[in-house]
mmCIF file of C-alpha atoms in Angstrom:
data_model
loop_
_atom_site.group_PDB
_atom_site.id
_atom_site.type_symbol
_atom_site.label_atom_id
_atom_site.label_comp_id
_atom_site.label_asym_id
_atom_site.label_seq_id
_atom_site.Cartn_x
_atom_site.Cartn_y
_atom_site.Cartn_z
ATOM 1 C CA ALA A 1 35.084 29.574 -63.842
ATOM 2 C CA PRO A 2 31.522 29.569 -62.302
ATOM 3 C CA ALA A 3 30.778 29.516 -58.340
ATOM 4 C CA ASP A 4 29.899 25.564 -58.747
ATOM 5 C CA CYS A 5 32.572 23.918 -59.906
ATOM 6 C CA GLY A 6 30.801 20.362 -59.128
ATOM 7 C CA PRO A 7 32.784 17.735 -56.679
ATOM 8 C CA TYR A 8 35.939 17.737 -58.556
ATOM 9 C CA GLN A 9 37.533 21.514 -57.621
ATOM 10 C CA PHE A 10 37.249 23.719 -55.094
ATOM 11 C CA PRO A 11 34.350 26.063 -54.883
ATOM 12 C CA ASN A 12 33.795 29.393 -56.511
ATOM 13 C CA PRO A 13 37.881 28.790 -57.292
ATOM 14 C CA ASP A 14 38.653 32.224 -58.207
ATOM 15 C CA PHE A 15 36.796 34.699 -56.006
ATOM 16 C CA GLN A 16 35.136 36.321 -58.868
ATOM 17 C CA TYR A 17 31.338 35.716 -57.345
ATOM 18 C CA TRP A 18 31.141 37.182 -53.624
ATOM 19 C CA GLU A 19 27.391 37.634 -51.488
ATOM 20 C CA ASN A 20 27.146 41.404 -51.348
ATOM 21 C CA ASP A 21 30.447 42.327 -51.834
ATOM 22 C CA ASP A 22 30.862 41.083 -47.935
ATOM 23 C CA LEU A 23 32.218 37.212 -48.451
ATOM 24 C CA PRO A 24 32.869 35.036 -51.514
ATOM 25 C CA THR A 25 30.389 32.058 -52.707
ATOM 26 C CA SER A 26 30.834 29.319 -50.613
ATOM 27 C CA TRP A 27 33.568 30.223 -48.457
ATOM 28 C CA TYR A 28 33.214 31.419 -44.711
ATOM 29 C CA SER A 29 35.259 33.692 -42.731
ATOM 30 C CA PHE A 30 34.564 34.872 -38.979
ATOM 31 C CA SER A 31 31.156 36.624 -39.429
ATOM 32 C CA ASP A 32 30.349 32.936 -39.467
ATOM 33 C CA ILE A 33 31.962 31.812 -36.329
ATOM 34 C CA GLN A 34 30.627 29.430 -34.159
ATOM 35 C CA CYS A 35 32.072 31.897 -30.707
ATOM 36 C CA ASP A 36 31.171 30.130 -27.605
ATOM 37 C CA ILE A 37 33.748 32.372 -25.457
ATOM 38 C CA THR A 38 32.081 32.599 -21.504
ATOM 39 C CA GLY A 39 33.432 34.326 -18.600
ATOM 40 C CA ILE A 40 34.354 37.747 -17.779
ATOM 41 C CA VAL A 41 36.205 38.216 -20.709
ATOM 42 C CA ASN A 42 33.355 37.651 -22.977
ATOM 43 C CA ILE A 43 31.347 40.895 -20.704
ATOM 44 C CA LEU A 44 28.769 42.190 -22.903
ATOM 45 C CA ASN A 45 29.686 40.026 -25.306
ATOM 46 C CA ALA A 46 32.607 41.910 -25.975
ATOM 47 C CA ALA A 47 34.650 39.206 -27.714
ATOM 48 C CA CYS A 48 32.346 37.511 -29.415
ATOM 49 C CA ASN A 49 31.688 40.864 -31.106
ATOM 50 C CA ALA A 50 34.904 41.294 -31.570
ATOM 51 C CA ALA A 51 35.917 37.601 -33.007
ATOM 52 C CA THR A 52 33.006 37.991 -35.400
ATOM 53 C CA GLU A 53 34.460 40.967 -37.365
ATOM 54 C CA ASN A 54 35.675 39.601 -41.045
ATOM 55 C CA HIS A 55 39.098 39.914 -41.888
ATOM 56 C CA HIS A 56 39.258 40.294 -45.466
ATOM 57 C CA ASN A 57 38.950 42.280 -48.232
ATOM 58 C CA LYS A 58 37.297 42.285 -52.242
ATOM 59 C CA LEU A 59 40.613 42.960 -54.536
ATOM 60 C CA SER A 60 39.470 44.450 -57.251
ATOM 61 C CA GLY A 61 42.015 44.517 -60.585
ATOM 62 C CA SER A 62 44.193 41.984 -59.570
ATOM 63 C CA ASN A 63 43.639 38.706 -60.639
ATOM 64 C CA ALA A 64 46.744 36.578 -60.337
ATOM 65 C CA GLN A 65 46.847 36.102 -64.194
ATOM 66 C CA SER A 66 44.862 38.742 -65.888
ATOM 67 C CA GLY A 67 45.053 41.348 -63.854
ATOM 68 C CA SER A 68 41.078 42.063 -64.426
ATOM 69 C CA GLY A 69 38.372 39.937 -61.571
ATOM 70 C CA TYR A 70 38.712 40.147 -58.433
ATOM 71 C CA SER A 71 40.856 37.638 -55.530
ATOM 72 C CA ILE A 72 40.809 37.890 -51.894
ATOM 73 C CA ASP A 73 42.990 39.842 -49.010
ATOM 74 C CA ILE A 74 43.099 38.198 -46.524
ATOM 75 C CA TYR A 75 44.874 40.105 -43.016
ATOM 76 C CA VAL A 76 45.511 39.487 -39.289
ATOM 77 C CA LYS A 77 43.670 42.053 -36.906
ATOM 78 C CA SER A 78 43.515 42.095 -33.140
ATOM 79 C CA VAL A 79 40.730 41.012 -31.327
ATOM 80 C CA ILE A 80 41.053 40.987 -27.380
ATOM 81 C CA GLY A 81 45.032 41.838 -27.754
ATOM 82 C CA VAL A 82 45.706 38.792 -29.600
ATOM 83 C CA LYS A 83 46.982 39.117 -32.812
ATOM 84 C CA ALA A 84 44.385 37.200 -35.145
ATOM 85 C CA ASN A 85 45.042 35.428 -38.321
ATOM 86 C CA GLY A 86 43.611 36.296 -41.229
ATOM 87 C CA ALA A 87 41.515 32.974 -42.341
ATOM 88 C CA ILE A 88 38.897 31.844 -45.303
ATOM 89 C CA SER A 89 37.745 28.622 -44.817
ATOM 90 C CA THR A 90 34.830 26.122 -46.956
ATOM 91 C CA GLY A 91 34.371 25.339 -43.222
ATOM 92 C CA ARG A 92 33.217 26.686 -40.213
ATOM 93 C CA THR A 93 35.363 28.372 -37.151
ATOM 94 C CA ARG A 94 34.580 27.670 -33.295
ATOM 95 C CA VAL A 95 35.809 29.863 -30.553
ATOM 96 C CA ALA A 96 35.512 28.868 -26.855
ATOM 97 C CA SER A 97 38.379 30.561 -25.622
ATOM 98 C CA THR A 98 40.877 33.501 -26.205
ATOM 99 C CA ASN A 99 43.691 30.744 -25.929
ATOM 100 C CA ALA A 100 44.343 30.547 -30.004
ATOM 101 C CA THR A 101 46.028 27.525 -29.455
ATOM 102 C CA GLU A 102 42.963 25.480 -27.287
ATOM 103 C CA GLY A 103 41.726 22.568 -28.872
ATOM 104 C CA VAL A 104 38.638 24.008 -28.241
ATOM 105 C CA ASN A 105 38.889 26.161 -31.052
ATOM 106 C CA TYR A 106 38.671 24.422 -34.197
ATOM 107 C CA ASN A 107 38.088 24.178 -37.760
ATOM 108 C CA TYR A 108 34.915 22.140 -38.953
ATOM 109 C CA ASP A 109 32.848 21.174 -41.970
ATOM 110 C CA PRO A 110 29.218 20.760 -39.698
ATOM 111 C CA SER A 111 25.966 20.183 -42.026
ATOM 112 C CA GLY A 112 25.728 24.182 -43.896
ATOM 113 C CA TYR A 113 29.224 25.031 -43.797
ATOM 114 C CA ARG A 114 30.394 21.805 -46.421
ATOM 115 C CA TRP A 115 31.236 20.742 -50.156
ATOM 116 C CA THR A 116 30.849 17.819 -51.203
ATOM 117 C CA PHE A 117 33.594 16.328 -52.866
ATOM 118 C CA ASN A 118 34.344 12.941 -54.515
ATOM 119 C CA GLY A 119 37.672 13.682 -56.535
ATOM 120 C CA ARG A 120 41.172 12.392 -55.069
ATOM 121 C CA PRO A 121 43.666 15.326 -56.678
ATOM 122 C CA ASP A 122 47.090 14.424 -57.456
ATOM 123 C CA SER A 123 48.107 18.020 -56.483
ATOM 124 C CA ILE A 124 46.584 21.537 -55.664
ATOM 125 C CA SER A 125 47.681 24.846 -56.413
ATOM 126 C CA PHE A 126 46.699 28.241 -56.264
ATOM 127 C CA TYR A 127 47.931 31.674 -56.601
ATOM 128 C CA ALA A 128 49.193 33.777 -53.557
ATOM 129 C CA LYS A 129 51.180 37.347 -52.845
ATOM 130 C CA LYS A 130 52.283 39.356 -50.281
ATOM 131 C CA ILE A 131 50.101 42.509 -50.387
ATOM 132 C CA SER A 132 51.777 43.823 -46.447
ATOM 133 C CA GLY A 133 53.739 42.688 -44.021
ATOM 134 C CA TYR A 134 55.161 39.724 -43.301
ATOM 135 C CA SER A 135 58.618 41.486 -41.683
ATOM 136 C CA HIS A 136 58.857 38.878 -39.070
ATOM 137 C CA GLY A 137 59.536 36.152 -41.943
ATOM 138 C CA GLY A 138 57.116 33.500 -40.461
ATOM 139 C CA ASN A 139 54.724 31.916 -43.053
ATOM 140 C CA ALA A 140 51.306 31.617 -44.546
ATOM 141 C CA TYR A 141 49.434 28.365 -44.364
ATOM 142 C CA PHE A 142 47.076 25.816 -46.340
ATOM 143 C CA LYS A 143 45.189 23.470 -44.904
ATOM 144 C CA VAL A 144 43.249 20.808 -47.494
ATOM 145 C CA PHE A 145 41.736 17.283 -45.686
ATOM 146 C CA ILE A 146 39.762 14.978 -48.051
ATOM 147 C CA HIS A 147 37.353 12.884 -46.016
ATOM 148 C CA ASP A 148 34.297 10.889 -45.721
ATOM 149 C CA GLY A 149 30.682 11.778 -44.734
ATOM 150 C CA ASN A 150 31.040 12.764 -41.568
ATOM 151 C CA THR A 151 31.660 16.100 -39.801
ATOM 152 C CA PHE A 152 36.295 16.959 -39.770
ATOM 153 C CA TYR A 153 37.833 18.832 -37.261
ATOM 154 C CA ASP A 154 40.624 20.324 -37.435
ATOM 155 C CA LYS A 155 41.690 21.574 -33.699
ATOM 156 C CA ALA A 156 44.480 24.583 -33.076
ATOM 157 C CA ASP A 157 46.182 22.480 -30.795
ATOM 158 C CA GLY A 158 47.353 20.316 -33.512
ATOM 159 C CA THR A 159 44.900 17.061 -32.798
ATOM 160 C CA LEU A 160 42.235 16.229 -35.888
ATOM 161 C CA GLN A 161 38.520 14.331 -35.254
ATOM 162 C CA GLY A 162 37.224 12.771 -38.394
ATOM 163 C CA THR A 163 38.479 9.947 -41.217
ATOM 164 C CA SER A 164 40.547 11.718 -43.519
ATOM 165 C CA TYR A 165 41.712 9.913 -46.617
ATOM 166 C CA GLY A 166 43.848 12.747 -48.523
ATOM 167 C CA SER A 167 45.503 15.644 -46.749
ATOM 168 C CA MET A 168 47.593 18.829 -47.731
ATOM 169 C CA LEU A 169 49.388 20.638 -45.261
ATOM 170 C CA TYR A 170 51.638 24.141 -46.905
ATOM 171 C CA PRO A 171 53.423 26.434 -44.841
ATOM 172 C CA PHE A 172 54.407 28.563 -48.105
ATOM 173 C CA LYS A 173 56.268 31.929 -48.307
ATOM 174 C CA PRO A 174 54.547 35.011 -50.066
ATOM 175 C CA THR A 175 56.454 37.218 -51.901
ATOM 176 C CA SER A 176 55.162 40.861 -53.325
ATOM 177 C CA ASN A 177 53.951 39.314 -56.389
ATOM 178 C CA TRP A 178 51.407 36.820 -57.884
ATOM 179 C CA ASN A 179 53.344 33.085 -57.351
ATOM 180 C CA ARG A 180 51.600 29.529 -58.253
ATOM 181 C CA PHE A 181 52.235 27.826 -55.573
ATOM 182 C CA VAL A 182 51.636 23.316 -55.728
ATOM 183 C CA LYS A 183 51.681 20.387 -53.229
ATOM 184 C CA LYS A 184 51.447 16.778 -53.822
ATOM 185 C CA VAL A 185 48.028 15.604 -51.676
ATOM 186 C CA THR A 186 48.809 12.659 -49.451
ATOM 187 C CA TYR A 187 46.685 9.586 -49.388
ATOM 188 C CA THR A 188 46.223 6.978 -46.301
ATOM 189 C CA ASN A 189 43.045 5.347 -48.236
ATOM 190 C CA THR A 190 43.142 5.381 -52.158
ATOM 191 C CA THR A 191 39.859 2.838 -52.649
ATOM 192 C CA ALA A 192 37.585 4.825 -50.934
ATOM 193 C CA ILE A 193 35.351 7.784 -52.469
ATOM 194 C CA PRO A 194 35.427 11.274 -50.886
ATOM 195 C CA GLN A 195 32.660 12.955 -50.244
ATOM 196 C CA LEU A 196 33.603 15.923 -48.118
ATOM 197 C CA ILE A 197 36.632 18.587 -48.431
ATOM 198 C CA LEU A 198 37.868 20.774 -45.533
ATOM 199 C CA ALA A 199 40.309 23.718 -46.614
ATOM 200 C CA SER A 200 41.717 26.656 -44.592
ATOM 201 C CA PHE A 201 43.746 29.354 -45.792
ATOM 202 C CA SER A 202 45.808 31.330 -42.891
ATOM 203 C CA THR A 203 48.467 34.672 -42.900
ATOM 204 C CA GLY A 204 50.162 32.212 -40.131
ATOM 205 C CA GLU A 205 51.286 29.066 -39.837
ATOM 206 C CA THR A 206 50.432 29.453 -36.200
ATOM 207 C CA ALA A 207 48.748 31.619 -34.023
ATOM 208 C CA ASN A 208 49.271 35.474 -32.327
ATOM 209 C CA VAL A 209 53.046 35.953 -34.535
ATOM 210 C CA ALA A 210 55.226 38.809 -33.063
ATOM 211 C CA ASN A 211 55.269 41.966 -35.598
ATOM 212 C CA SER A 212 52.886 40.218 -38.088
ATOM 213 C CA GLN A 213 49.960 42.787 -37.216
ATOM 214 C CA ASN A 214 50.531 44.582 -40.987
ATOM 215 C CA ASP A 215 50.445 41.327 -42.569
ATOM 216 C CA HIS A 216 47.592 40.925 -45.823
ATOM 217 C CA LEU A 217 47.450 37.893 -48.047
ATOM 218 C CA GLY A 218 46.441 38.337 -51.213
ATOM 219 C CA LEU A 219 44.614 34.742 -52.555
ATOM 220 C CA ASP A 220 43.810 33.460 -56.442
ATOM 221 C CA LYS A 221 42.885 30.409 -59.022
ATOM 222 C CA LEU A 222 42.511 27.509 -57.000
ATOM 223 C CA ARG A 223 43.177 24.076 -59.056
ATOM 224 C CA CYS A 224 42.572 20.962 -58.079
ATOM 225 C CA ILE A 225 45.346 19.114 -60.365
ATOM 226 C CA TYR A 226 44.707 15.486 -61.727
ATOM 227 C CA ASP A 227 47.560 13.777 -63.443
ATOM 228 C CA LYS A 228 45.629 10.853 -64.839
#
């Protein structure tokens, strides 16, 4: 699939296109964080420097179906003593507190960090595998918000800000093999034409999970599925 799949699919859905081998085209991660941590914890910018280190790898020869091409590995990393989940998103992350569950931390899609999307898919599928870890028994997490043309905020305290037309919140359990996962999208408005999509994967359903320090999650082949 090409890097630009138009307004009815995810951008770069197979993770085949990368910017200088650093980040998959049209996706964002920790190097793009808006870090607003203040106080003693950020003396000499230590907290923000740690927070903006990436938590992902480009995987070669590991395409979920063909065994060739690329996929992505996201992984947990310690940041100022906190086990920060690996994550990747079509939007940007803001971090303003080292307490990972505070609402001042959020994922959002401001101008320059957004994907135009006009579809109403019935479900969404993707491939995932456990590369290592998950001995704690926890879930990985995939969240999608299909919304209007204004910035949408998915806050770490569980609150949402913005006008969502459809969403998918999917905790899932990766195994050691590539598996295809499919989940229905739930709509609250089926007449308005969507303008944007905010999607994010995380190695964990919650933050700072005990014994999660070795969690590595492989991801590949996202698809929006239209039944008719």
